[in-house]
Amino acid sequence: MSWRFTPRNRRPANGKQRMQRRRLTLERLEDRRVLATYTVNTDGTEGLGSVDGSCDSDPATPGNQCTFNAAVALASFQDSITFSIATVNLGSNSPNINSSINIDGGGGVQINGDIRIFADDSSVRNLTIAGDVLLFNSSNATISDNEFIQGGIFFERDSSGNHILNNRVTGDVGISTSLYVAHNNEIKGNTVTGGGGIFLREGDGNFIENNVVLGSNGNAITLGRRTVGNVIQGNSVGVDPSTNQIVAIAGNGLSISGMGHTIVGNTIGNSQVGIELTSDAANGLIGGGHTVQKNFIGTNSDETLDLGNRFGIGISGDANTIGGPAAADGNAIAYNDFGGVVL
């Protein structure tokens, strides 16, 4: 930020010239910092950049040897990191990302190791990742168009307002909170195959929308007992809507605890219970107040496929709304083995 001081002259009302008195005024100048792009061209975790600000983890060798760790150390607000190599091996030496930076793999780079984000307004795009992306107290981060071949995405320490978009997660984690609260995050357009599905332990105001969850080892989508007011909309569970490929879920389609969730327009099949609404009365946590409308449970949106679950909807807790006053609010429940709605 820059400032300019401007003197002002004053003339007395009688027009006579006398010693001028000056008052300095302060005017803010626009920030003209040029954003930098650091290109990672060297594998490894060595170095913190060079003294002249260039990304060079080995100044003794001619040319710049820019590692991922050196680029992260040098990058500051809204700088970018790109890659000219195909593989980055971080192992256990993953750096902490403490500045709001943009990391873009361009679709041809694999990072072996974790990416730990502590800053707001960061982005990670177009990478293949054998590890986790972990969000620590971050907000407005964008994690998009990545392929996770191991690990997945974790919300840590009250992360809020982040955007998890169009990722393909085939690792063992899925998309999950750990022991912390997630607020107002957008989880949209992701494909999660195997692993833990989508799991929010605690939080409110999150949108889980238009995701595909196939072959989860447990439940496909889980909202824990301390979740409130989340929206699950337009997801496809147990079947790929683009190909009608069926990949069964080991647990339930949607396992819903907490209070006041909206569950609308989902297709859920090939699971134990399509939608299970639960409470935890033994621990004083009474779930309920959910709205369940316009879902396809055991069949697809055309109602032409047999995607039967063992049970359609299982209900406990209070004040749940299944369907609604208009015909269009109803759920299509078909082909389930042992019952459509179980109380």
PDB file of N, CA and C in Angstrom, residues 216-315:
ATOM      1  N   SER A 216     -19.427 -47.307  -1.744  1.00  0.00           N
ATOM      2  CA  SER A 216     -18.877 -46.931  -0.451  1.00  0.00           C
ATOM      3  C   SER A 216     -18.764 -48.142   0.462  1.00  0.00           C
ATOM      4  N   ASN A 217     -17.693 -48.172   1.268  1.00  0.00           N
ATOM      5  CA  ASN A 217     -17.507 -49.258   2.222  1.00  0.00           C
ATOM      6  C   ASN A 217     -18.452 -49.184   3.411  1.00  0.00           C
ATOM      7  N   GLY A 218     -19.027 -48.008   3.636  1.00  0.00           N
ATOM      8  CA  GLY A 218     -20.014 -47.817   4.701  1.00  0.00           C
ATOM      9  C   GLY A 218     -21.235 -47.135   4.128  1.00  0.00           C
ATOM     10  N   ASN A 219     -21.709 -46.078   4.798  1.00  0.00           N
ATOM     11  CA  ASN A 219     -22.813 -45.292   4.254  1.00  0.00           C
ATOM     12  C   ASN A 219     -22.305 -44.375   3.146  1.00  0.00           C
ATOM     13  N   ALA A 220     -23.173 -44.091   2.190  1.00  0.00           N
ATOM     14  CA  ALA A 220     -22.758 -43.225   1.091  1.00  0.00           C
ATOM     15  C   ALA A 220     -22.647 -41.772   1.536  1.00  0.00           C
ATOM     16  N   ILE A 221     -23.692 -41.250   2.197  1.00  0.00           N
ATOM     17  CA  ILE A 221     -23.694 -39.878   2.712  1.00  0.00           C
ATOM     18  C   ILE A 221     -24.184 -39.933   4.152  1.00  0.00           C
ATOM     19  N   THR A 222     -23.403 -39.363   5.065  1.00  0.00           N
ATOM     20  CA  THR A 222     -23.730 -39.404   6.486  1.00  0.00           C
ATOM     21  C   THR A 222     -23.722 -37.989   7.054  1.00  0.00           C
ATOM     22  N   LEU A 223     -24.790 -37.648   7.783  1.00  0.00           N
ATOM     23  CA  LEU A 223     -24.817 -36.447   8.599  1.00  0.00           C
ATOM     24  C   LEU A 223     -24.872 -36.883  10.053  1.00  0.00           C
ATOM     25  N   GLY A 224     -23.890 -36.442  10.841  1.00  0.00           N
ATOM     26  CA  GLY A 224     -23.768 -36.889  12.222  1.00  0.00           C
ATOM     27  C   GLY A 224     -24.796 -36.272  13.140  1.00  0.00           C
ATOM     28  N   ARG A 225     -24.758 -36.695  14.391  1.00  0.00           N
ATOM     29  CA  ARG A 225     -25.817 -36.353  15.329  1.00  0.00           C
ATOM     30  C   ARG A 225     -25.784 -34.898  15.769  1.00  0.00           C
ATOM     31  N   ARG A 226     -24.698 -34.177  15.518  1.00  0.00           N
ATOM     32  CA  ARG A 226     -24.623 -32.755  15.867  1.00  0.00           C
ATOM     33  C   ARG A 226     -24.677 -31.863  14.631  1.00  0.00           C
ATOM     34  N   THR A 227     -25.317 -32.333  13.586  1.00  0.00           N
ATOM     35  CA  THR A 227     -25.502 -31.519  12.390  1.00  0.00           C
ATOM     36  C   THR A 227     -26.896 -30.892  12.403  1.00  0.00           C
ATOM     37  N   VAL A 228     -27.003 -29.684  11.826  1.00  0.00           N
ATOM     38  CA  VAL A 228     -28.263 -28.942  11.831  1.00  0.00           C
ATOM     39  C   VAL A 228     -28.416 -28.219  10.493  1.00  0.00           C
ATOM     40  N   GLY A 229     -29.584 -28.353   9.878  1.00  0.00           N
ATOM     41  CA  GLY A 229     -29.956 -27.494   8.757  1.00  0.00           C
ATOM     42  C   GLY A 229     -29.087 -27.609   7.533  1.00  0.00           C
ATOM     43  N   ASN A 230     -28.689 -28.815   7.162  1.00  0.00           N
ATOM     44  CA  ASN A 230     -27.930 -29.027   5.934  1.00  0.00           C
ATOM     45  C   ASN A 230     -28.865 -29.451   4.810  1.00  0.00           C
ATOM     46  N   VAL A 231     -28.406 -29.318   3.575  1.00  0.00           N
ATOM     47  CA  VAL A 231     -29.202 -29.659   2.399  1.00  0.00           C
ATOM     48  C   VAL A 231     -28.497 -30.760   1.620  1.00  0.00           C
ATOM     49  N   ILE A 232     -29.231 -31.849   1.337  1.00  0.00           N
ATOM     50  CA  ILE A 232     -28.734 -32.941   0.489  1.00  0.00           C
ATOM     51  C   ILE A 232     -29.654 -32.990  -0.717  1.00  0.00           C
ATOM     52  N   GLN A 233     -29.134 -32.634  -1.882  1.00  0.00           N
ATOM     53  CA  GLN A 233     -30.003 -32.428  -3.044  1.00  0.00           C
ATOM     54  C   GLN A 233     -29.366 -32.938  -4.324  1.00  0.00           C
ATOM     55  N   GLY A 234     -30.149 -33.692  -5.089  1.00  0.00           N
ATOM     56  CA  GLY A 234     -29.753 -34.063  -6.442  1.00  0.00           C
ATOM     57  C   GLY A 234     -28.608 -35.027  -6.541  1.00  0.00           C
ATOM     58  N   ASN A 235     -28.295 -35.751  -5.464  1.00  0.00           N
ATOM     59  CA  ASN A 235     -27.200 -36.708  -5.484  1.00  0.00           C
ATOM     60  C   ASN A 235     -27.666 -38.053  -6.037  1.00  0.00           C
ATOM     61  N   SER A 236     -26.722 -38.809  -6.569  1.00  0.00           N
ATOM     62  CA  SER A 236     -27.005 -40.157  -7.059  1.00  0.00           C
ATOM     63  C   SER A 236     -26.156 -41.143  -6.266  1.00  0.00           C
ATOM     64  N   VAL A 237     -26.821 -42.106  -5.624  1.00  0.00           N
ATOM     65  CA  VAL A 237     -26.159 -43.051  -4.734  1.00  0.00           C
ATOM     66  C   VAL A 237     -26.397 -44.466  -5.243  1.00  0.00           C
ATOM     67  N   GLY A 238     -25.322 -45.205  -5.473  1.00  0.00           N
ATOM     68  CA  GLY A 238     -25.430 -46.599  -5.894  1.00  0.00           C
ATOM     69  C   GLY A 238     -25.616 -46.809  -7.373  1.00  0.00           C
ATOM     70  N   VAL A 239     -25.729 -45.746  -8.137  1.00  0.00           N
ATOM     71  CA  VAL A 239     -25.862 -45.854  -9.584  1.00  0.00           C
ATOM     72  C   VAL A 239     -25.266 -44.603 -10.229  1.00  0.00           C
ATOM     73  N   ASP A 240     -24.517 -44.796 -11.294  1.00  0.00           N
ATOM     74  CA  ASP A 240     -23.949 -43.680 -12.047  1.00  0.00           C
ATOM     75  C   ASP A 240     -25.007 -43.184 -13.036  1.00  0.00           C
ATOM     76  N   PRO A 241     -25.504 -41.966 -12.894  1.00  0.00           N
ATOM     77  CA  PRO A 241     -26.596 -41.507 -13.752  1.00  0.00           C
ATOM     78  C   PRO A 241     -26.204 -41.342 -15.213  1.00  0.00           C
ATOM     79  N   SER A 242     -24.912 -41.209 -15.488  1.00  0.00           N
ATOM     80  CA  SER A 242     -24.495 -41.019 -16.882  1.00  0.00           C
ATOM     81  C   SER A 242     -24.442 -42.328 -17.660  1.00  0.00           C
ATOM     82  N   THR A 243     -24.283 -43.454 -16.940  1.00  0.00           N
ATOM     83  CA  THR A 243     -24.150 -44.752 -17.613  1.00  0.00           C
ATOM     84  C   THR A 243     -25.132 -45.800 -17.100  1.00  0.00           C
ATOM     85  N   ASN A 244     -25.852 -45.481 -16.020  1.00  0.00           N
ATOM     86  CA  ASN A 244     -26.719 -46.441 -15.313  1.00  0.00           C
ATOM     87  C   ASN A 244     -25.928 -47.614 -14.731  1.00  0.00           C
ATOM     88  N   GLN A 245     -24.613 -47.462 -14.592  1.00  0.00           N
ATOM     89  CA  GLN A 245     -23.807 -48.498 -13.949  1.00  0.00           C
ATOM     90  C   GLN A 245     -24.175 -48.586 -12.476  1.00  0.00           C
ATOM     91  N   ILE A 246     -24.425 -49.804 -12.001  1.00  0.00           N
ATOM     92  CA  ILE A 246     -24.806 -50.031 -10.608  1.00  0.00           C
ATOM     93  C   ILE A 246     -23.585 -50.480  -9.815  1.00  0.00           C
ATOM     94  N   VAL A 247     -23.281 -49.773  -8.744  1.00  0.00           N
ATOM     95  CA  VAL A 247     -22.182 -50.122  -7.845  1.00  0.00           C
ATOM     96  C   VAL A 247     -22.746 -50.042  -6.427  1.00  0.00           C
ATOM     97  N   ALA A 248     -22.961 -51.183  -5.802  1.00  0.00           N
ATOM     98  CA  ALA A 248     -23.695 -51.257  -4.543  1.00  0.00           C
ATOM     99  C   ALA A 248     -22.972 -50.555  -3.404  1.00  0.00           C
ATOM    100  N   ILE A 249     -23.767 -50.078  -2.444  1.00  0.00           N
ATOM    101  CA  ILE A 249     -23.278 -49.437  -1.221  1.00  0.00           C
ATOM    102  C   ILE A 249     -23.325 -50.465  -0.101  1.00  0.00           C
ATOM    103  N   ALA A 250     -22.238 -50.599   0.663  1.00  0.00           N
ATOM    104  CA  ALA A 250     -22.206 -51.597   1.728  1.00  0.00           C
ATOM    105  C   ALA A 250     -23.140 -51.233   2.872  1.00  0.00           C
ATOM    106  N   GLY A 251     -23.274 -49.951   3.172  1.00  0.00           N
ATOM    107  CA  GLY A 251     -24.133 -49.495   4.259  1.00  0.00           C
ATOM    108  C   GLY A 251     -25.420 -48.897   3.736  1.00  0.00           C
ATOM    109  N   ASN A 252     -25.858 -47.812   4.379  1.00  0.00           N
ATOM    110  CA  ASN A 252     -27.071 -47.118   3.955  1.00  0.00           C
ATOM    111  C   ASN A 252     -26.765 -46.083   2.880  1.00  0.00           C
ATOM    112  N   GLY A 253     -27.792 -45.743   2.126  1.00  0.00           N
ATOM    113  CA  GLY A 253     -27.622 -44.678   1.141  1.00  0.00           C
ATOM    114  C   GLY A 253     -27.368 -43.345   1.819  1.00  0.00           C
ATOM    115  N   LEU A 254     -28.382 -42.841   2.537  1.00  0.00           N
ATOM    116  CA  LEU A 254     -28.250 -41.635   3.338  1.00  0.00           C
ATOM    117  C   LEU A 254     -28.503 -42.015   4.789  1.00  0.00           C
ATOM    118  N   SER A 255     -27.553 -41.732   5.660  1.00  0.00           N
ATOM    119  CA  SER A 255     -27.719 -41.971   7.092  1.00  0.00           C
ATOM    120  C   SER A 255     -27.770 -40.609   7.768  1.00  0.00           C
ATOM    121  N   ILE A 256     -28.952 -40.224   8.264  1.00  0.00           N
ATOM    122  CA  ILE A 256     -29.209 -38.842   8.652  1.00  0.00           C
ATOM    123  C   ILE A 256     -29.540 -38.767  10.134  1.00  0.00           C
ATOM    124  N   SER A 257     -28.678 -38.087  10.884  1.00  0.00           N
ATOM    125  CA  SER A 257     -28.948 -37.734  12.274  1.00  0.00           C
ATOM    126  C   SER A 257     -29.034 -36.212  12.364  1.00  0.00           C
ATOM    127  N   GLY A 258     -29.125 -35.690  13.576  1.00  0.00           N
ATOM    128  CA  GLY A 258     -29.187 -34.250  13.746  1.00  0.00           C
ATOM    129  C   GLY A 258     -30.588 -33.714  13.554  1.00  0.00           C
ATOM    130  N   MET A 259     -30.676 -32.434  13.212  1.00  0.00           N
ATOM    131  CA  MET A 259     -31.962 -31.737  13.165  1.00  0.00           C
ATOM    132  C   MET A 259     -32.116 -30.915  11.890  1.00  0.00           C
ATOM    133  N   GLY A 260     -33.330 -30.935  11.355  1.00  0.00           N
ATOM    134  CA  GLY A 260     -33.767 -29.944  10.381  1.00  0.00           C
ATOM    135  C   GLY A 260     -33.075 -29.973   9.036  1.00  0.00           C
ATOM    136  N   HIS A 261     -32.757 -31.157   8.525  1.00  0.00           N
ATOM    137  CA  HIS A 261     -32.121 -31.248   7.220  1.00  0.00           C
ATOM    138  C   HIS A 261     -33.171 -31.312   6.100  1.00  0.00           C
ATOM    139  N   THR A 262     -32.773 -30.876   4.909  1.00  0.00           N
ATOM    140  CA  THR A 262     -33.615 -30.947   3.720  1.00  0.00           C
ATOM    141  C   THR A 262     -33.011 -31.962   2.763  1.00  0.00           C
ATOM    142  N   ILE A 263     -33.811 -32.966   2.392  1.00  0.00           N
ATOM    143  CA  ILE A 263     -33.336 -34.066   1.545  1.00  0.00           C
ATOM    144  C   ILE A 263     -34.275 -34.118   0.349  1.00  0.00           C
ATOM    145  N   VAL A 264     -33.794 -33.687  -0.809  1.00  0.00           N
ATOM    146  CA  VAL A 264     -34.699 -33.496  -1.934  1.00  0.00           C
ATOM    147  C   VAL A 264     -34.030 -33.882  -3.249  1.00  0.00           C
ATOM    148  N   GLY A 265     -34.762 -34.613  -4.086  1.00  0.00           N
ATOM    149  CA  GLY A 265     -34.344 -34.866  -5.466  1.00  0.00           C
ATOM    150  C   GLY A 265     -33.175 -35.800  -5.626  1.00  0.00           C
ATOM    151  N   ASN A 266     -32.949 -36.696  -4.667  1.00  0.00           N
ATOM    152  CA  ASN A 266     -31.843 -37.648  -4.761  1.00  0.00           C
ATOM    153  C   ASN A 266     -32.321 -38.972  -5.355  1.00  0.00           C
ATOM    154  N   THR A 267     -31.401 -39.689  -6.016  1.00  0.00           N
ATOM    155  CA  THR A 267     -31.642 -41.049  -6.483  1.00  0.00           C
ATOM    156  C   THR A 267     -30.783 -41.981  -5.640  1.00  0.00           C
ATOM    157  N   ILE A 268     -31.449 -42.964  -4.989  1.00  0.00           N
ATOM    158  CA  ILE A 268     -30.742 -43.781  -4.004  1.00  0.00           C
ATOM    159  C   ILE A 268     -31.095 -45.239  -4.231  1.00  0.00           C
ATOM    160  N   GLY A 269     -30.081 -46.065  -4.490  1.00  0.00           N
ATOM    161  CA  GLY A 269     -30.338 -47.473  -4.720  1.00  0.00           C
ATOM    162  C   GLY A 269     -29.193 -48.351  -4.293  1.00  0.00           C
ATOM    163  N   ASN A 270     -29.470 -49.651  -4.277  1.00  0.00           N
ATOM    164  CA  ASN A 270     -28.441 -50.671  -4.051  1.00  0.00           C
ATOM    165  C   ASN A 270     -27.720 -50.483  -2.727  1.00  0.00           C
ATOM    166  N   SER A 271     -28.488 -50.194  -1.670  1.00  0.00           N
ATOM    167  CA  SER A 271     -27.924 -50.026  -0.337  1.00  0.00           C
ATOM    168  C   SER A 271     -28.779 -50.793   0.665  1.00  0.00           C
ATOM    169  N   GLN A 272     -28.412 -50.703   1.934  1.00  0.00           N
ATOM    170  CA  GLN A 272     -29.190 -51.364   2.978  1.00  0.00           C
ATOM    171  C   GLN A 272     -30.519 -50.635   3.209  1.00  0.00           C
ATOM    172  N   VAL A 273     -30.458 -49.424   3.687  1.00  0.00           N
ATOM    173  CA  VAL A 273     -31.644 -48.569   3.821  1.00  0.00           C
ATOM    174  C   VAL A 273     -31.402 -47.345   2.945  1.00  0.00           C
ATOM    175  N   GLY A 274     -32.349 -47.048   2.062  1.00  0.00           N
ATOM    176  CA  GLY A 274     -32.144 -45.919   1.163  1.00  0.00           C
ATOM    177  C   GLY A 274     -31.908 -44.626   1.912  1.00  0.00           C
ATOM    178  N   ILE A 275     -32.870 -44.252   2.784  1.00  0.00           N
ATOM    179  CA  ILE A 275     -32.724 -43.078   3.645  1.00  0.00           C
ATOM    180  C   ILE A 275     -33.066 -43.520   5.063  1.00  0.00           C
ATOM    181  N   GLU A 276     -32.107 -43.414   5.961  1.00  0.00           N
ATOM    182  CA  GLU A 276     -32.346 -43.747   7.358  1.00  0.00           C
ATOM    183  C   GLU A 276     -32.294 -42.473   8.182  1.00  0.00           C
ATOM    184  N   LEU A 277     -33.425 -42.133   8.822  1.00  0.00           N
ATOM    185  CA  LEU A 277     -33.512 -40.980   9.706  1.00  0.00           C
ATOM    186  C   LEU A 277     -33.415 -41.490  11.135  1.00  0.00           C
ATOM    187  N   THR A 278     -32.371 -41.095  11.840  1.00  0.00           N
ATOM    188  CA  THR A 278     -32.103 -41.670  13.155  1.00  0.00           C
ATOM    189  C   THR A 278     -32.064 -40.591  14.225  1.00  0.00           C
ATOM    190  N   SER A 279     -32.181 -41.019  15.468  1.00  0.00           N
ATOM    191  CA  SER A 279     -31.991 -40.141  16.621  1.00  0.00           C
ATOM    192  C   SER A 279     -31.030 -40.823  17.583  1.00  0.00           C
ATOM    193  N   ASP A 280     -30.552 -40.053  18.547  1.00  0.00           N
ATOM    194  CA  ASP A 280     -29.625 -40.594  19.548  1.00  0.00           C
ATOM    195  C   ASP A 280     -30.184 -40.259  20.926  1.00  0.00           C
ATOM    196  N   ALA A 281     -31.374 -40.802  21.196  1.00  0.00           N
ATOM    197  CA  ALA A 281     -32.068 -40.479  22.442  1.00  0.00           C
ATOM    198  C   ALA A 281     -31.267 -40.902  23.659  1.00  0.00           C
ATOM    199  N   ALA A 282     -30.486 -41.967  23.562  1.00  0.00           N
ATOM    200  CA  ALA A 282     -29.716 -42.450  24.707  1.00  0.00           C
ATOM    201  C   ALA A 282     -28.719 -41.409  25.202  1.00  0.00           C
ATOM    202  N   ASN A 283     -28.260 -40.525  24.294  1.00  0.00           N
ATOM    203  CA  ASN A 283     -27.313 -39.478  24.667  1.00  0.00           C
ATOM    204  C   ASN A 283     -27.961 -38.095  24.695  1.00  0.00           C
ATOM    205  N   GLY A 284     -29.299 -38.075  24.751  1.00  0.00           N
ATOM    206  CA  GLY A 284     -30.007 -36.807  24.852  1.00  0.00           C
ATOM    207  C   GLY A 284     -30.064 -36.008  23.575  1.00  0.00           C
ATOM    208  N   LEU A 285     -29.794 -36.622  22.433  1.00  0.00           N
ATOM    209  CA  LEU A 285     -29.821 -35.931  21.147  1.00  0.00           C
ATOM    210  C   LEU A 285     -30.969 -36.498  20.321  1.00  0.00           C
ATOM    211  N   ILE A 286     -32.077 -35.805  20.327  1.00  0.00           N
ATOM    212  CA  ILE A 286     -33.259 -36.271  19.614  1.00  0.00           C
ATOM    213  C   ILE A 286     -33.237 -35.683  18.212  1.00  0.00           C
ATOM    214  N   GLY A 287     -33.093 -36.543  17.223  1.00  0.00           N
ATOM    215  CA  GLY A 287     -33.058 -36.073  15.843  1.00  0.00           C
ATOM    216  C   GLY A 287     -34.458 -35.912  15.292  1.00  0.00           C
ATOM    217  N   GLY A 288     -34.575 -35.140  14.232  1.00  0.00           N
ATOM    218  CA  GLY A 288     -35.866 -34.997  13.580  1.00  0.00           C
ATOM    219  C   GLY A 288     -36.014 -33.647  12.913  1.00  0.00           C
ATOM    220  N   GLY A 289     -37.261 -33.373  12.502  1.00  0.00           N
ATOM    221  CA  GLY A 289     -37.547 -32.127  11.812  1.00  0.00           C
ATOM    222  C   GLY A 289     -37.012 -32.070  10.405  1.00  0.00           C
ATOM    223  N   HIS A 290     -36.816 -33.246   9.782  1.00  0.00           N
ATOM    224  CA  HIS A 290     -36.265 -33.297   8.435  1.00  0.00           C
ATOM    225  C   HIS A 290     -37.382 -33.241   7.402  1.00  0.00           C
ATOM    226  N   THR A 291     -37.066 -32.734   6.225  1.00  0.00           N
ATOM    227  CA  THR A 291     -37.983 -32.732   5.083  1.00  0.00           C
ATOM    228  C   THR A 291     -37.413 -33.635   4.006  1.00  0.00           C
ATOM    229  N   VAL A 292     -38.202 -34.642   3.599  1.00  0.00           N
ATOM    230  CA  VAL A 292     -37.761 -35.624   2.606  1.00  0.00           C
ATOM    231  C   VAL A 292     -38.753 -35.586   1.452  1.00  0.00           C
ATOM    232  N   GLN A 293     -38.351 -35.040   0.319  1.00  0.00           N
ATOM    233  CA  GLN A 293     -39.261 -34.837  -0.804  1.00  0.00           C
ATOM    234  C   GLN A 293     -38.586 -35.125  -2.142  1.00  0.00           C
ATOM    235  N   LYS A 294     -39.380 -35.592  -3.098  1.00  0.00           N
ATOM    236  CA  LYS A 294     -38.995 -35.688  -4.517  1.00  0.00           C
ATOM    237  C   LYS A 294     -37.797 -36.596  -4.746  1.00  0.00           C
ATOM    238  N   ASN A 295     -37.591 -37.568  -3.866  1.00  0.00           N
ATOM    239  CA  ASN A 295     -36.494 -38.502  -4.022  1.00  0.00           C
ATOM    240  C   ASN A 295     -36.959 -39.750  -4.764  1.00  0.00           C
ATOM    241  N   PHE A 296     -36.005 -40.443  -5.386  1.00  0.00           N
ATOM    242  CA  PHE A 296     -36.250 -41.709  -6.078  1.00  0.00           C
ATOM    243  C   PHE A 296     -35.478 -42.777  -5.321  1.00  0.00           C
ATOM    244  N   ILE A 297     -36.211 -43.614  -4.609  1.00  0.00           N
ATOM    245  CA  ILE A 297     -35.608 -44.545  -3.657  1.00  0.00           C
ATOM    246  C   ILE A 297     -35.890 -45.967  -4.140  1.00  0.00           C
ATOM    247  N   GLY A 298     -34.858 -46.595  -4.690  1.00  0.00           N
ATOM    248  CA  GLY A 298     -35.006 -47.921  -5.274  1.00  0.00           C
ATOM    249  C   GLY A 298     -35.241 -47.918  -6.765  1.00  0.00           C
ATOM    250  N   THR A 299     -35.289 -46.742  -7.365  1.00  0.00           N
ATOM    251  CA  THR A 299     -35.457 -46.624  -8.808  1.00  0.00           C
ATOM    252  C   THR A 299     -34.850 -45.312  -9.277  1.00  0.00           C
ATOM    253  N   ASN A 300     -34.806 -45.112 -10.583  1.00  0.00           N
ATOM    254  CA  ASN A 300     -34.224 -43.892 -11.138  1.00  0.00           C
ATOM    255  C   ASN A 300     -35.315 -42.861 -11.398  1.00  0.00           C
ATOM    256  N   SER A 301     -34.908 -41.696 -11.914  1.00  0.00           N
ATOM    257  CA  SER A 301     -35.867 -40.601 -12.107  1.00  0.00           C
ATOM    258  C   SER A 301     -36.919 -40.926 -13.158  1.00  0.00           C
ATOM    259  N   ASP A 302     -36.620 -41.846 -14.069  1.00  0.00           N
ATOM    260  CA  ASP A 302     -37.630 -42.293 -15.046  1.00  0.00           C
ATOM    261  C   ASP A 302     -38.480 -43.434 -14.503  1.00  0.00           C
ATOM    262  N   GLU A 303     -38.103 -43.925 -13.345  1.00  0.00           N
ATOM    263  CA  GLU A 303     -38.774 -45.057 -12.698  1.00  0.00           C
ATOM    264  C   GLU A 303     -38.770 -46.295 -13.589  1.00  0.00           C
ATOM    265  N   THR A 304     -37.647 -46.492 -14.300  1.00  0.00           N
ATOM    266  CA  THR A 304     -37.524 -47.634 -15.210  1.00  0.00           C
ATOM    267  C   THR A 304     -36.510 -48.664 -14.729  1.00  0.00           C
ATOM    268  N   LEU A 305     -35.633 -48.303 -13.782  1.00  0.00           N
ATOM    269  CA  LEU A 305     -34.585 -49.219 -13.327  1.00  0.00           C
ATOM    270  C   LEU A 305     -34.922 -49.792 -11.958  1.00  0.00           C
ATOM    271  N   ASP A 306     -34.579 -51.050 -11.778  1.00  0.00           N
ATOM    272  CA  ASP A 306     -34.668 -51.689 -10.467  1.00  0.00           C
ATOM    273  C   ASP A 306     -33.361 -51.435  -9.727  1.00  0.00           C
ATOM    274  N   LEU A 307     -33.408 -50.500  -8.778  1.00  0.00           N
ATOM    275  CA  LEU A 307     -32.245 -50.151  -7.957  1.00  0.00           C
ATOM    276  C   LEU A 307     -32.544 -50.462  -6.495  1.00  0.00           C
ATOM    277  N   GLY A 308     -33.303 -51.519  -6.268  1.00  0.00           N
ATOM    278  CA  GLY A 308     -33.864 -51.779  -4.957  1.00  0.00           C
ATOM    279  C   GLY A 308     -32.861 -51.827  -3.815  1.00  0.00           C
ATOM    280  N   ASN A 309     -33.208 -51.148  -2.724  1.00  0.00           N
ATOM    281  CA  ASN A 309     -32.508 -51.263  -1.453  1.00  0.00           C
ATOM    282  C   ASN A 309     -33.155 -52.396  -0.646  1.00  0.00           C
ATOM    283  N   ARG A 310     -32.583 -52.730   0.467  1.00  0.00           N
ATOM    284  CA  ARG A 310     -33.279 -53.684   1.339  1.00  0.00           C
ATOM    285  C   ARG A 310     -34.543 -53.044   1.917  1.00  0.00           C
ATOM    286  N   PHE A 311     -34.432 -51.799   2.386  1.00  0.00           N
ATOM    287  CA  PHE A 311     -35.574 -51.018   2.845  1.00  0.00           C
ATOM    288  C   PHE A 311     -35.529 -49.660   2.156  1.00  0.00           C
ATOM    289  N   GLY A 312     -36.683 -49.027   1.987  1.00  0.00           N
ATOM    290  CA  GLY A 312     -36.714 -47.722   1.351  1.00  0.00           C
ATOM    291  C   GLY A 312     -36.326 -46.603   2.295  1.00  0.00           C
ATOM    292  N   ILE A 313     -37.232 -46.274   3.248  1.00  0.00           N
ATOM    293  CA  ILE A 313     -36.987 -45.218   4.235  1.00  0.00           C
ATOM    294  C   ILE A 313     -37.214 -45.810   5.621  1.00  0.00           C
ATOM    295  N   GLY A 314     -36.261 -45.602   6.521  1.00  0.00           N
ATOM    296  CA  GLY A 314     -36.409 -45.968   7.923  1.00  0.00           C
ATOM    297  C   GLY A 314     -36.466 -44.711   8.765  1.00  0.00           C
ATOM    298  N   ILE A 315     -37.473 -44.617   9.652  1.00  0.00           N
ATOM    299  CA  ILE A 315     -37.720 -43.362  10.355  1.00  0.00           C
ATOM    300  C   ILE A 315     -37.714 -43.572  11.858  1.00  0.00           C
TER     301      ILE A 315
END
